[in-house]
């Protein structure tokens, strides 16, 4: 017989286990790799502290060679992991960012927001917002606290938010927060890239109705990371419940929603796209579906043809530049 320390109180497959004595074991997303020069993509990265008060950091990436005086689009990236695992230093995310920066010729900042349960929601959103405020501060003249890579290589009029899974959810919420804040006057988001976005709801839609097992898993994940009386209809996870902001008010000019055919979250992503198109929002919405693939497959199988085509499509979206092809 095992003691309480070895008895699992909650198995949150495939992310973590909670034991009866309260200890936590993260199973996924725990490996880390250092930043530096990636010889395959010729992309440079380094870790920086961006919010000293909370210790929130980020990993920033740029091409090793940038043409003198060329200013590049800037991506603020939010990783996935159901709000409870992973980091920018997780090898799969580090690899993915190197590939994206090389493919799109951009500078990217991958935010290391704090995780549940040590830092309950809405901490992840607050940390991500603080990171965005830090980025926006680079538009101010006083430059002695500015990050050199942003100052030297970035066009702050070409800023995009990109995220996968929980990170796409974060990007959605930040786009409303910008509109409601003073930041929205000086700082514009050109577009949002949502890869396999993590939205959900109590009542099943589409393929969720036929896949009770996976629906139960997703319910379980969300109820763990956000225990509230609203359950899976909390506005953080369901953007269409009463009290959620109207999509017409989304503060960006373009959105690319990417869904995967075998992903249990697929129909939520499609629903989001359809709602956005019909909302009266004045931007340009695009959708891409990865056939025969599952959730964030490109993170775990980055060299397959479909992952490469996802990256190319995302890169094309980020290179629309200066409003070309994006409704102002």
PDB file of C-alpha atoms in Angstrom:
ATOM      1  CA  UNK A   1       0.000   0.000   0.000  1.00  0.00           C
ATOM      2  CA  UNK A   2       1.331   3.418  -0.900  1.00  0.00           C
ATOM      3  CA  UNK A   3       1.276   6.321   1.494  1.00  0.00           C
ATOM      4  CA  UNK A   4      -0.725   9.481   0.813  1.00  0.00           C
ATOM      5  CA  UNK A   5       2.326  11.007  -0.848  1.00  0.00           C
ATOM      6  CA  UNK A   6       2.172   8.394  -3.588  1.00  0.00           C
ATOM      7  CA  UNK A   7      -1.610   8.366  -3.955  1.00  0.00           C
ATOM      8  CA  UNK A   8      -2.925  10.386  -6.858  1.00  0.00           C
ATOM      9  CA  UNK A   9      -5.843  12.637  -5.973  1.00  0.00           C
ATOM     10  CA  UNK A  10      -6.242  14.015  -9.502  1.00  0.00           C
ATOM     11  CA  UNK A  11      -4.741  12.766 -12.747  1.00  0.00           C
ATOM     12  CA  UNK A  12      -4.881  15.583 -15.236  1.00  0.00           C
ATOM     13  CA  UNK A  13      -3.640  13.552 -18.205  1.00  0.00           C
ATOM     14  CA  UNK A  14      -1.469  14.419 -20.115  1.00  0.00           C
ATOM     15  CA  UNK A  15      -0.363  17.471 -18.128  1.00  0.00           C
ATOM     16  CA  UNK A  16       0.112  16.810 -14.436  1.00  0.00           C
ATOM     17  CA  UNK A  17      -0.773  14.754 -11.369  1.00  0.00           C
ATOM     18  CA  UNK A  18      -1.903  16.106  -8.011  1.00  0.00           C
ATOM     19  CA  UNK A  19      -1.181  13.867  -5.015  1.00  0.00           C
ATOM     20  CA  UNK A  20      -3.252  13.517  -1.867  1.00  0.00           C
ATOM     21  CA  UNK A  21      -0.638  15.333   0.201  1.00  0.00           C
ATOM     22  CA  UNK A  22      -1.015  18.337  -2.116  1.00  0.00           C
ATOM     23  CA  UNK A  23       2.234  17.885  -4.033  1.00  0.00           C
ATOM     24  CA  UNK A  24       2.210  18.374  -7.761  1.00  0.00           C
ATOM     25  CA  UNK A  25       4.025  16.513 -10.526  1.00  0.00           C
ATOM     26  CA  UNK A  26       4.123  18.085 -13.962  1.00  0.00           C
ATOM     27  CA  UNK A  27       4.429  15.380 -16.604  1.00  0.00           C
ATOM     28  CA  UNK A  28       4.432  17.490 -19.772  1.00  0.00           C
ATOM     29  CA  UNK A  29       6.317  20.621 -20.746  1.00  0.00           C
ATOM     30  CA  UNK A  30       9.015  20.345 -18.084  1.00  0.00           C
ATOM     31  CA  UNK A  31      12.148  20.087 -20.259  1.00  0.00           C
ATOM     32  CA  UNK A  32      14.074  23.288 -20.967  1.00  0.00           C
ATOM     33  CA  UNK A  33      16.735  24.344 -23.466  1.00  0.00           C
ATOM     34  CA  UNK A  34      18.918  27.450 -23.234  1.00  0.00           C
ATOM     35  CA  UNK A  35      18.630  30.373 -25.651  1.00  0.00           C
ATOM     36  CA  UNK A  36      21.405  31.194 -28.119  1.00  0.00           C
ATOM     37  CA  UNK A  37      22.170  30.835 -31.807  1.00  0.00           C
ATOM     38  CA  UNK A  38      20.194  28.077 -33.513  1.00  0.00           C
ATOM     39  CA  UNK A  39      22.447  26.766 -36.308  1.00  0.00           C
ATOM     40  CA  UNK A  40      19.553  25.234 -38.280  1.00  0.00           C
ATOM     41  CA  UNK A  41      17.566  28.457 -38.653  1.00  0.00           C
ATOM     42  CA  UNK A  42      20.315  31.019 -37.963  1.00  0.00           C
ATOM     43  CA  UNK A  43      18.053  32.646 -35.368  1.00  0.00           C
ATOM     44  CA  UNK A  44      19.405  34.250 -32.187  1.00  0.00           C
ATOM     45  CA  UNK A  45      17.566  34.203 -28.869  1.00  0.00           C
ATOM     46  CA  UNK A  46      18.106  35.391 -25.309  1.00  0.00           C
ATOM     47  CA  UNK A  47      16.120  35.455 -22.060  1.00  0.00           C
ATOM     48  CA  UNK A  48      15.116  38.791 -20.571  1.00  0.00           C
ATOM     49  CA  UNK A  49      13.359  39.866 -17.374  1.00  0.00           C
ATOM     50  CA  UNK A  50      10.474  42.098 -18.392  1.00  0.00           C
ATOM     51  CA  UNK A  51       8.442  42.614 -15.197  1.00  0.00           C
ATOM     52  CA  UNK A  52      10.866  42.793 -12.252  1.00  0.00           C
ATOM     53  CA  UNK A  53       8.019  43.177  -9.708  1.00  0.00           C
ATOM     54  CA  UNK A  54       6.620  39.717 -10.508  1.00  0.00           C
ATOM     55  CA  UNK A  55       9.659  38.061 -12.067  1.00  0.00           C
ATOM     56  CA  UNK A  56       7.891  37.565 -15.401  1.00  0.00           C
ATOM     57  CA  UNK A  57      10.403  36.951 -18.160  1.00  0.00           C
ATOM     58  CA  UNK A  58      10.397  36.252 -21.889  1.00  0.00           C
ATOM     59  CA  UNK A  59      12.583  34.745 -24.565  1.00  0.00           C
ATOM     60  CA  UNK A  60      13.220  37.128 -27.456  1.00  0.00           C
ATOM     61  CA  UNK A  61      14.225  35.964 -30.953  1.00  0.00           C
ATOM     62  CA  UNK A  62      15.628  37.677 -34.016  1.00  0.00           C
ATOM     63  CA  UNK A  63      17.314  36.650 -37.278  1.00  0.00           C
ATOM     64  CA  UNK A  64      21.097  36.531 -36.860  1.00  0.00           C
ATOM     65  CA  UNK A  65      21.519  38.858 -39.847  1.00  0.00           C
ATOM     66  CA  UNK A  66      19.283  41.886 -40.257  1.00  0.00           C
ATOM     67  CA  UNK A  67      19.820  44.376 -43.090  1.00  0.00           C
ATOM     68  CA  UNK A  68      20.992  47.704 -41.651  1.00  0.00           C
ATOM     69  CA  UNK A  69      18.112  50.034 -40.795  1.00  0.00           C
ATOM     70  CA  UNK A  70      15.542  47.374 -41.759  1.00  0.00           C
ATOM     71  CA  UNK A  71      12.696  47.245 -39.242  1.00  0.00           C
ATOM     72  CA  UNK A  72      10.903  43.925 -38.906  1.00  0.00           C
ATOM     73  CA  UNK A  73       7.365  42.937 -37.858  1.00  0.00           C
ATOM     74  CA  UNK A  74       7.108  42.013 -34.172  1.00  0.00           C
ATOM     75  CA  UNK A  75       5.237  39.023 -32.750  1.00  0.00           C
ATOM     76  CA  UNK A  76       4.284  38.723 -29.089  1.00  0.00           C
ATOM     77  CA  UNK A  77       3.839  34.962 -28.636  1.00  0.00           C
ATOM     78  CA  UNK A  78       1.877  33.110 -25.954  1.00  0.00           C
ATOM     79  CA  UNK A  79       2.570  29.393 -25.595  1.00  0.00           C
ATOM     80  CA  UNK A  80      -0.043  26.717 -24.947  1.00  0.00           C
ATOM     81  CA  UNK A  81      -0.199  24.077 -22.223  1.00  0.00           C
ATOM     82  CA  UNK A  82      -3.723  24.466 -20.770  1.00  0.00           C
ATOM     83  CA  UNK A  83      -2.445  27.314 -18.519  1.00  0.00           C
ATOM     84  CA  UNK A  84      -0.686  24.762 -16.284  1.00  0.00           C
ATOM     85  CA  UNK A  85       2.407  23.463 -18.135  1.00  0.00           C
ATOM     86  CA  UNK A  86       5.198  24.478 -20.553  1.00  0.00           C
ATOM     87  CA  UNK A  87       7.333  27.591 -21.018  1.00  0.00           C
ATOM     88  CA  UNK A  88       9.179  29.431 -23.808  1.00  0.00           C
ATOM     89  CA  UNK A  89      12.231  27.296 -22.919  1.00  0.00           C
ATOM     90  CA  UNK A  90      10.359  24.019 -23.561  1.00  0.00           C
ATOM     91  CA  UNK A  91      12.310  22.506 -26.508  1.00  0.00           C
ATOM     92  CA  UNK A  92       9.243  22.183 -28.748  1.00  0.00           C
ATOM     93  CA  UNK A  93       8.278  25.835 -28.263  1.00  0.00           C
ATOM     94  CA  UNK A  94      11.840  27.070 -28.608  1.00  0.00           C
ATOM     95  CA  UNK A  95      12.193  25.101 -31.846  1.00  0.00           C
ATOM     96  CA  UNK A  96       8.841  26.376 -33.141  1.00  0.00           C
ATOM     97  CA  UNK A  97       9.751  30.027 -32.475  1.00  0.00           C
ATOM     98  CA  UNK A  98      13.117  29.628 -34.205  1.00  0.00           C
ATOM     99  CA  UNK A  99      11.307  28.238 -37.267  1.00  0.00           C
ATOM    100  CA  UNK A 100       8.662  30.988 -37.260  1.00  0.00           C
ATOM    101  CA  UNK A 101      11.232  33.788 -36.951  1.00  0.00           C
ATOM    102  CA  UNK A 102      13.289  32.316 -39.797  1.00  0.00           C
ATOM    103  CA  UNK A 103      10.276  31.686 -42.049  1.00  0.00           C
ATOM    104  CA  UNK A 104       8.672  35.100 -41.534  1.00  0.00           C
ATOM    105  CA  UNK A 105      11.824  37.219 -40.984  1.00  0.00           C
ATOM    106  CA  UNK A 106      10.450  38.800 -37.823  1.00  0.00           C
ATOM    107  CA  UNK A 107      11.413  39.510 -34.221  1.00  0.00           C
ATOM    108  CA  UNK A 108       9.398  37.549 -31.640  1.00  0.00           C
ATOM    109  CA  UNK A 109       8.925  37.728 -27.887  1.00  0.00           C
ATOM    110  CA  UNK A 110       7.727  34.496 -26.231  1.00  0.00           C
ATOM    111  CA  UNK A 111       6.157  35.367 -22.867  1.00  0.00           C
ATOM    112  CA  UNK A 112       6.869  33.218 -19.810  1.00  0.00           C
ATOM    113  CA  UNK A 113       3.599  33.857 -17.947  1.00  0.00           C
ATOM    114  CA  UNK A 114       3.142  32.156 -14.579  1.00  0.00           C
ATOM    115  CA  UNK A 115       1.235  28.878 -14.379  1.00  0.00           C
ATOM    116  CA  UNK A 116      -1.709  27.358 -12.518  1.00  0.00           C
ATOM    117  CA  UNK A 117      -2.017  26.116  -9.767  1.00  0.00           C
ATOM    118  CA  UNK A 118       0.823  28.011  -8.074  1.00  0.00           C
ATOM    119  CA  UNK A 119      -0.499  31.196  -9.723  1.00  0.00           C
ATOM    120  CA  UNK A 120      -4.278  30.891 -10.190  1.00  0.00           C
ATOM    121  CA  UNK A 121      -6.050  32.524 -13.112  1.00  0.00           C
ATOM    122  CA  UNK A 122      -6.273  35.322 -14.077  1.00  0.00           C
ATOM    123  CA  UNK A 123      -2.490  35.531 -13.373  1.00  0.00           C
ATOM    124  CA  UNK A 124      -1.585  34.219 -16.860  1.00  0.00           C
ATOM    125  CA  UNK A 125      -3.693  36.968 -18.440  1.00  0.00           C
ATOM    126  CA  UNK A 126      -2.284  39.640 -16.129  1.00  0.00           C
ATOM    127  CA  UNK A 127       1.311  38.581 -16.812  1.00  0.00           C
ATOM    128  CA  UNK A 128       0.646  38.594 -20.563  1.00  0.00           C
ATOM    129  CA  UNK A 129      -0.951  42.038 -20.308  1.00  0.00           C
ATOM    130  CA  UNK A 130       2.056  43.318 -18.352  1.00  0.00           C
ATOM    131  CA  UNK A 131       4.315  41.969 -21.115  1.00  0.00           C
ATOM    132  CA  UNK A 132       2.253  43.838 -23.714  1.00  0.00           C
ATOM    133  CA  UNK A 133       2.472  47.046 -21.677  1.00  0.00           C
ATOM    134  CA  UNK A 134       6.238  46.561 -21.530  1.00  0.00           C
ATOM    135  CA  UNK A 135       6.371  46.180 -25.320  1.00  0.00           C
ATOM    136  CA  UNK A 136       4.207  49.296 -25.775  1.00  0.00           C
ATOM    137  CA  UNK A 137       6.561  51.292 -23.529  1.00  0.00           C
ATOM    138  CA  UNK A 138       9.144  51.067 -26.323  1.00  0.00           C
ATOM    139  CA  UNK A 139       7.071  53.573 -28.292  1.00  0.00           C
ATOM    140  CA  UNK A 140       7.921  56.231 -25.704  1.00  0.00           C
ATOM    141  CA  UNK A 141      10.929  58.460 -26.234  1.00  0.00           C
ATOM    142  CA  UNK A 142      12.679  57.690 -22.947  1.00  0.00           C
ATOM    143  CA  UNK A 143      14.772  54.772 -24.117  1.00  0.00           C
ATOM    144  CA  UNK A 144      17.164  53.937 -21.301  1.00  0.00           C
ATOM    145  CA  UNK A 145      15.034  50.965 -20.150  1.00  0.00           C
ATOM    146  CA  UNK A 146      14.384  49.780 -23.689  1.00  0.00           C
ATOM    147  CA  UNK A 147      15.399  46.376 -25.007  1.00  0.00           C
ATOM    148  CA  UNK A 148      18.017  46.880 -27.726  1.00  0.00           C
ATOM    149  CA  UNK A 149      16.639  44.221 -30.053  1.00  0.00           C
ATOM    150  CA  UNK A 150      13.229  45.915 -30.069  1.00  0.00           C
ATOM    151  CA  UNK A 151      14.690  49.406 -30.435  1.00  0.00           C
ATOM    152  CA  UNK A 152      17.083  48.425 -33.232  1.00  0.00           C
ATOM    153  CA  UNK A 153      15.163  45.846 -35.249  1.00  0.00           C
ATOM    154  CA  UNK A 154      11.409  46.249 -34.691  1.00  0.00           C
ATOM    155  CA  UNK A 155       8.682  48.220 -36.463  1.00  0.00           C
ATOM    156  CA  UNK A 156       6.262  48.886 -33.593  1.00  0.00           C
ATOM    157  CA  UNK A 157       3.538  49.739 -36.101  1.00  0.00           C
ATOM    158  CA  UNK A 158       3.596  46.091 -37.201  1.00  0.00           C
ATOM    159  CA  UNK A 159       2.819  44.241 -33.973  1.00  0.00           C
ATOM    160  CA  UNK A 160       1.018  40.883 -33.981  1.00  0.00           C
ATOM    161  CA  UNK A 161      -0.218  38.626 -31.201  1.00  0.00           C
ATOM    162  CA  UNK A 162       0.224  34.909 -31.878  1.00  0.00           C
ATOM    163  CA  UNK A 163      -0.593  31.960 -29.659  1.00  0.00           C
ATOM    164  CA  UNK A 164      -1.456  28.297 -29.760  1.00  0.00           C
ATOM    165  CA  UNK A 165      -4.159  26.669 -27.650  1.00  0.00           C
ATOM    166  CA  UNK A 166      -4.284  28.518 -24.291  1.00  0.00           C
ATOM    167  CA  UNK A 167      -1.986  31.142 -25.825  1.00  0.00           C
ATOM    168  CA  UNK A 168      -4.542  31.877 -28.567  1.00  0.00           C
ATOM    169  CA  UNK A 169      -7.154  32.300 -25.833  1.00  0.00           C
ATOM    170  CA  UNK A 170      -4.857  34.817 -24.098  1.00  0.00           C
ATOM    171  CA  UNK A 171      -4.368  36.761 -27.354  1.00  0.00           C
ATOM    172  CA  UNK A 172      -8.159  37.031 -27.771  1.00  0.00           C
ATOM    173  CA  UNK A 173      -8.625  38.506 -24.301  1.00  0.00           C
ATOM    174  CA  UNK A 174      -5.715  40.942 -24.649  1.00  0.00           C
ATOM    175  CA  UNK A 175      -7.197  42.329 -27.875  1.00  0.00           C
ATOM    176  CA  UNK A 176     -10.255  43.475 -25.912  1.00  0.00           C
ATOM    177  CA  UNK A 177      -8.235  44.773 -23.015  1.00  0.00           C
ATOM    178  CA  UNK A 178      -6.170  46.971 -25.351  1.00  0.00           C
ATOM    179  CA  UNK A 179      -9.337  48.585 -26.683  1.00  0.00           C
ATOM    180  CA  UNK A 180     -10.569  49.370 -23.180  1.00  0.00           C
ATOM    181  CA  UNK A 181      -7.246  50.798 -21.978  1.00  0.00           C
ATOM    182  CA  UNK A 182      -5.222  53.955 -22.577  1.00  0.00           C
ATOM    183  CA  UNK A 183      -2.756  51.716 -24.418  1.00  0.00           C
ATOM    184  CA  UNK A 184      -5.181  51.499 -27.329  1.00  0.00           C
ATOM    185  CA  UNK A 185      -4.588  55.164 -28.206  1.00  0.00           C
ATOM    186  CA  UNK A 186      -0.920  54.766 -29.096  1.00  0.00           C
ATOM    187  CA  UNK A 187      -0.419  51.043 -29.569  1.00  0.00           C
ATOM    188  CA  UNK A 188      -2.149  49.139 -32.346  1.00  0.00           C
ATOM    189  CA  UNK A 189      -2.252  45.402 -32.965  1.00  0.00           C
ATOM    190  CA  UNK A 190      -2.091  44.687 -36.672  1.00  0.00           C
ATOM    191  CA  UNK A 191      -3.261  41.098 -36.430  1.00  0.00           C
ATOM    192  CA  UNK A 192      -3.771  37.983 -34.311  1.00  0.00           C
ATOM    193  CA  UNK A 193      -2.672  34.481 -35.282  1.00  0.00           C
ATOM    194  CA  UNK A 194      -4.746  31.894 -33.374  1.00  0.00           C
ATOM    195  CA  UNK A 195      -3.429  28.347 -33.695  1.00  0.00           C
ATOM    196  CA  UNK A 196      -5.903  25.687 -32.486  1.00  0.00           C
ATOM    197  CA  UNK A 197      -7.489  28.126 -29.995  1.00  0.00           C
ATOM    198  CA  UNK A 198      -8.555  26.878 -26.577  1.00  0.00           C
ATOM    199  CA  UNK A 199     -12.212  27.905 -26.296  1.00  0.00           C
ATOM    200  CA  UNK A 200     -14.847  25.708 -24.734  1.00  0.00           C
ATOM    201  CA  UNK A 201     -18.366  25.590 -23.308  1.00  0.00           C
ATOM    202  CA  UNK A 202     -20.655  23.507 -21.138  1.00  0.00           C
ATOM    203  CA  UNK A 203     -22.983  22.430 -23.968  1.00  0.00           C
ATOM    204  CA  UNK A 204     -21.249  20.350 -26.655  1.00  0.00           C
ATOM    205  CA  UNK A 205     -21.221  21.491 -30.281  1.00  0.00           C
ATOM    206  CA  UNK A 206     -20.215  19.716 -33.499  1.00  0.00           C
ATOM    207  CA  UNK A 207     -17.878  16.761 -33.037  1.00  0.00           C
ATOM    208  CA  UNK A 208     -17.847  17.263 -29.247  1.00  0.00           C
ATOM    209  CA  UNK A 209     -21.279  15.611 -29.085  1.00  0.00           C
ATOM    210  CA  UNK A 210     -19.872  12.338 -30.463  1.00  0.00           C
ATOM    211  CA  UNK A 211     -16.624  12.277 -28.458  1.00  0.00           C
ATOM    212  CA  UNK A 212     -17.715  12.101 -24.842  1.00  0.00           C
ATOM    213  CA  UNK A 213     -14.345  10.827 -23.630  1.00  0.00           C
ATOM    214  CA  UNK A 214     -12.338  13.746 -24.969  1.00  0.00           C
ATOM    215  CA  UNK A 215     -15.015  16.251 -23.993  1.00  0.00           C
ATOM    216  CA  UNK A 216     -14.775  14.952 -20.423  1.00  0.00           C
ATOM    217  CA  UNK A 217     -10.966  15.419 -20.528  1.00  0.00           C
ATOM    218  CA  UNK A 218     -11.231  19.040 -21.685  1.00  0.00           C
ATOM    219  CA  UNK A 219     -13.941  19.742 -19.083  1.00  0.00           C
ATOM    220  CA  UNK A 220     -11.645  18.304 -16.412  1.00  0.00           C
ATOM    221  CA  UNK A 221      -8.664  20.420 -17.508  1.00  0.00           C
ATOM    222  CA  UNK A 222     -10.624  23.653 -17.446  1.00  0.00           C
ATOM    223  CA  UNK A 223     -12.416  22.999 -14.146  1.00  0.00           C
ATOM    224  CA  UNK A 224      -9.000  22.383 -12.568  1.00  0.00           C
ATOM    225  CA  UNK A 225      -7.317  25.538 -13.892  1.00  0.00           C
ATOM    226  CA  UNK A 226     -10.349  27.771 -13.316  1.00  0.00           C
ATOM    227  CA  UNK A 227     -12.589  26.536 -10.520  1.00  0.00           C
ATOM    228  CA  UNK A 228     -15.583  28.885 -10.642  1.00  0.00           C
ATOM    229  CA  UNK A 229     -19.351  28.672 -10.323  1.00  0.00           C
ATOM    230  CA  UNK A 230     -19.578  29.315 -14.080  1.00  0.00           C
ATOM    231  CA  UNK A 231     -17.630  26.133 -14.920  1.00  0.00           C
ATOM    232  CA  UNK A 232     -16.964  25.704 -18.642  1.00  0.00           C
ATOM    233  CA  UNK A 233     -19.090  28.775 -19.393  1.00  0.00           C
ATOM    234  CA  UNK A 234     -16.690  31.097 -17.636  1.00  0.00           C
ATOM    235  CA  UNK A 235     -16.053  34.061 -19.999  1.00  0.00           C
ATOM    236  CA  UNK A 236     -12.328  33.236 -19.937  1.00  0.00           C
ATOM    237  CA  UNK A 237     -12.977  29.990 -21.846  1.00  0.00           C
ATOM    238  CA  UNK A 238     -16.325  30.673 -23.544  1.00  0.00           C
ATOM    239  CA  UNK A 239     -16.243  34.000 -25.413  1.00  0.00           C
ATOM    240  CA  UNK A 240     -19.953  33.770 -26.304  1.00  0.00           C
ATOM    241  CA  UNK A 241     -21.631  33.669 -22.897  1.00  0.00           C
ATOM    242  CA  UNK A 242     -23.601  36.594 -21.484  1.00  0.00           C
ATOM    243  CA  UNK A 243     -21.294  39.328 -20.328  1.00  0.00           C
ATOM    244  CA  UNK A 244     -18.575  38.549 -22.893  1.00  0.00           C
ATOM    245  CA  UNK A 245     -17.533  41.475 -25.082  1.00  0.00           C
ATOM    246  CA  UNK A 246     -18.920  41.678 -28.608  1.00  0.00           C
ATOM    247  CA  UNK A 247     -16.425  40.345 -31.162  1.00  0.00           C
ATOM    248  CA  UNK A 248     -17.089  43.436 -33.286  1.00  0.00           C
ATOM    249  CA  UNK A 249     -14.930  45.313 -30.762  1.00  0.00           C
ATOM    250  CA  UNK A 250     -11.805  43.189 -31.270  1.00  0.00           C
ATOM    251  CA  UNK A 251      -8.839  45.579 -31.421  1.00  0.00           C
ATOM    252  CA  UNK A 252      -6.886  44.392 -34.439  1.00  0.00           C
ATOM    253  CA  UNK A 253      -7.059  44.634 -38.231  1.00  0.00           C
ATOM    254  CA  UNK A 254      -6.730  40.969 -39.180  1.00  0.00           C
ATOM    255  CA  UNK A 255      -7.168  37.504 -37.691  1.00  0.00           C
ATOM    256  CA  UNK A 256      -5.975  34.124 -38.902  1.00  0.00           C
ATOM    257  CA  UNK A 257      -7.716  31.206 -37.153  1.00  0.00           C
ATOM    258  CA  UNK A 258      -6.038  27.825 -37.665  1.00  0.00           C
ATOM    259  CA  UNK A 259      -7.905  24.640 -36.718  1.00  0.00           C
ATOM    260  CA  UNK A 260      -6.998  20.948 -36.994  1.00  0.00           C
ATOM    261  CA  UNK A 261      -9.447  18.353 -38.355  1.00  0.00           C
ATOM    262  CA  UNK A 262      -8.960  15.783 -35.557  1.00  0.00           C
ATOM    263  CA  UNK A 263      -8.820  18.337 -32.724  1.00  0.00           C
ATOM    264  CA  UNK A 264     -11.695  18.213 -30.210  1.00  0.00           C
ATOM    265  CA  UNK A 265     -11.394  22.032 -30.080  1.00  0.00           C
ATOM    266  CA  UNK A 266     -11.832  22.362 -33.866  1.00  0.00           C
ATOM    267  CA  UNK A 267     -15.511  23.292 -33.915  1.00  0.00           C
ATOM    268  CA  UNK A 268     -15.000  26.016 -31.299  1.00  0.00           C
ATOM    269  CA  UNK A 269     -12.359  27.577 -33.548  1.00  0.00           C
ATOM    270  CA  UNK A 270     -14.685  27.411 -36.559  1.00  0.00           C
ATOM    271  CA  UNK A 271     -17.547  28.823 -34.471  1.00  0.00           C
ATOM    272  CA  UNK A 272     -15.299  31.704 -33.370  1.00  0.00           C
ATOM    273  CA  UNK A 273     -14.387  32.467 -36.993  1.00  0.00           C
ATOM    274  CA  UNK A 274     -18.036  32.346 -38.134  1.00  0.00           C
ATOM    275  CA  UNK A 275     -19.171  34.570 -35.265  1.00  0.00           C
ATOM    276  CA  UNK A 276     -16.366  37.033 -35.991  1.00  0.00           C
ATOM    277  CA  UNK A 277     -17.260  37.287 -39.684  1.00  0.00           C
ATOM    278  CA  UNK A 278     -20.937  37.916 -38.847  1.00  0.00           C
ATOM    279  CA  UNK A 279     -20.271  40.297 -35.944  1.00  0.00           C
ATOM    280  CA  UNK A 280     -19.785  43.506 -37.878  1.00  0.00           C
ATOM    281  CA  UNK A 281     -16.068  43.546 -37.015  1.00  0.00           C
ATOM    282  CA  UNK A 282     -14.336  45.557 -39.738  1.00  0.00           C
ATOM    283  CA  UNK A 283     -11.127  43.556 -40.059  1.00  0.00           C
ATOM    284  CA  UNK A 284     -10.142  40.747 -42.370  1.00  0.00           C
ATOM    285  CA  UNK A 285     -10.674  37.210 -41.044  1.00  0.00           C
ATOM    286  CA  UNK A 286      -9.018  34.116 -42.511  1.00  0.00           C
ATOM    287  CA  UNK A 287      -9.301  30.461 -41.560  1.00  0.00           C
ATOM    288  CA  UNK A 288      -7.066  27.477 -42.303  1.00  0.00           C
ATOM    289  CA  UNK A 289      -7.760  23.823 -41.479  1.00  0.00           C
ATOM    290  CA  UNK A 290      -5.014  21.233 -41.037  1.00  0.00           C
ATOM    291  CA  UNK A 291      -6.510  18.050 -42.480  1.00  0.00           C
ATOM    292  CA  UNK A 292      -5.939  14.708 -40.701  1.00  0.00           C
ATOM    293  CA  UNK A 293      -4.049  16.444 -37.863  1.00  0.00           C
ATOM    294  CA  UNK A 294      -4.688  16.865 -34.144  1.00  0.00           C
ATOM    295  CA  UNK A 295      -4.181  19.608 -31.583  1.00  0.00           C
ATOM    296  CA  UNK A 296      -0.866  21.556 -31.874  1.00  0.00           C
ATOM    297  CA  UNK A 297       0.618  18.784 -34.035  1.00  0.00           C
ATOM    298  CA  UNK A 298       3.087  21.335 -35.469  1.00  0.00           C
ATOM    299  CA  UNK A 299       4.699  21.768 -32.041  1.00  0.00           C
ATOM    300  CA  UNK A 300       5.380  18.037 -31.714  1.00  0.00           C
ATOM    301  CA  UNK A 301       5.998  17.178 -35.367  1.00  0.00           C
ATOM    302  CA  UNK A 302       7.479  20.395 -36.780  1.00  0.00           C
ATOM    303  CA  UNK A 303       9.171  18.860 -39.816  1.00  0.00           C
ATOM    304  CA  UNK A 304       6.095  17.265 -41.386  1.00  0.00           C
ATOM    305  CA  UNK A 305       4.703  18.832 -44.560  1.00  0.00           C
ATOM    306  CA  UNK A 306       1.524  20.078 -42.883  1.00  0.00           C
ATOM    307  CA  UNK A 307       3.502  21.784 -40.094  1.00  0.00           C
ATOM    308  CA  UNK A 308       5.626  23.498 -42.734  1.00  0.00           C
ATOM    309  CA  UNK A 309       2.540  24.684 -44.600  1.00  0.00           C
ATOM    310  CA  UNK A 310       1.049  25.989 -41.331  1.00  0.00           C
ATOM    311  CA  UNK A 311       4.239  27.995 -40.726  1.00  0.00           C
ATOM    312  CA  UNK A 312       4.233  29.336 -44.280  1.00  0.00           C
ATOM    313  CA  UNK A 313       0.605  30.464 -43.970  1.00  0.00           C
ATOM    314  CA  UNK A 314       1.279  32.107 -40.610  1.00  0.00           C
ATOM    315  CA  UNK A 315       4.410  33.797 -42.009  1.00  0.00           C
ATOM    316  CA  UNK A 316       2.419  35.144 -44.979  1.00  0.00           C
ATOM    317  CA  UNK A 317      -0.147  36.557 -42.526  1.00  0.00           C
ATOM    318  CA  UNK A 318       2.625  38.277 -40.538  1.00  0.00           C
ATOM    319  CA  UNK A 319       4.199  39.697 -43.682  1.00  0.00           C
ATOM    320  CA  UNK A 320       1.111  41.519 -44.920  1.00  0.00           C
ATOM    321  CA  UNK A 321       2.888  44.563 -43.545  1.00  0.00           C
ATOM    322  CA  UNK A 322       1.840  48.171 -43.258  1.00  0.00           C
ATOM    323  CA  UNK A 323      -1.815  47.261 -43.662  1.00  0.00           C
ATOM    324  CA  UNK A 324      -1.438  45.727 -47.135  1.00  0.00           C
ATOM    325  CA  UNK A 325      -4.171  43.160 -47.450  1.00  0.00           C
ATOM    326  CA  UNK A 326      -5.490  44.106 -44.008  1.00  0.00           C
ATOM    327  CA  UNK A 327      -8.523  46.339 -43.688  1.00  0.00           C
ATOM    328  CA  UNK A 328      -7.664  49.522 -41.878  1.00  0.00           C
TER     329      UNK A 328
END
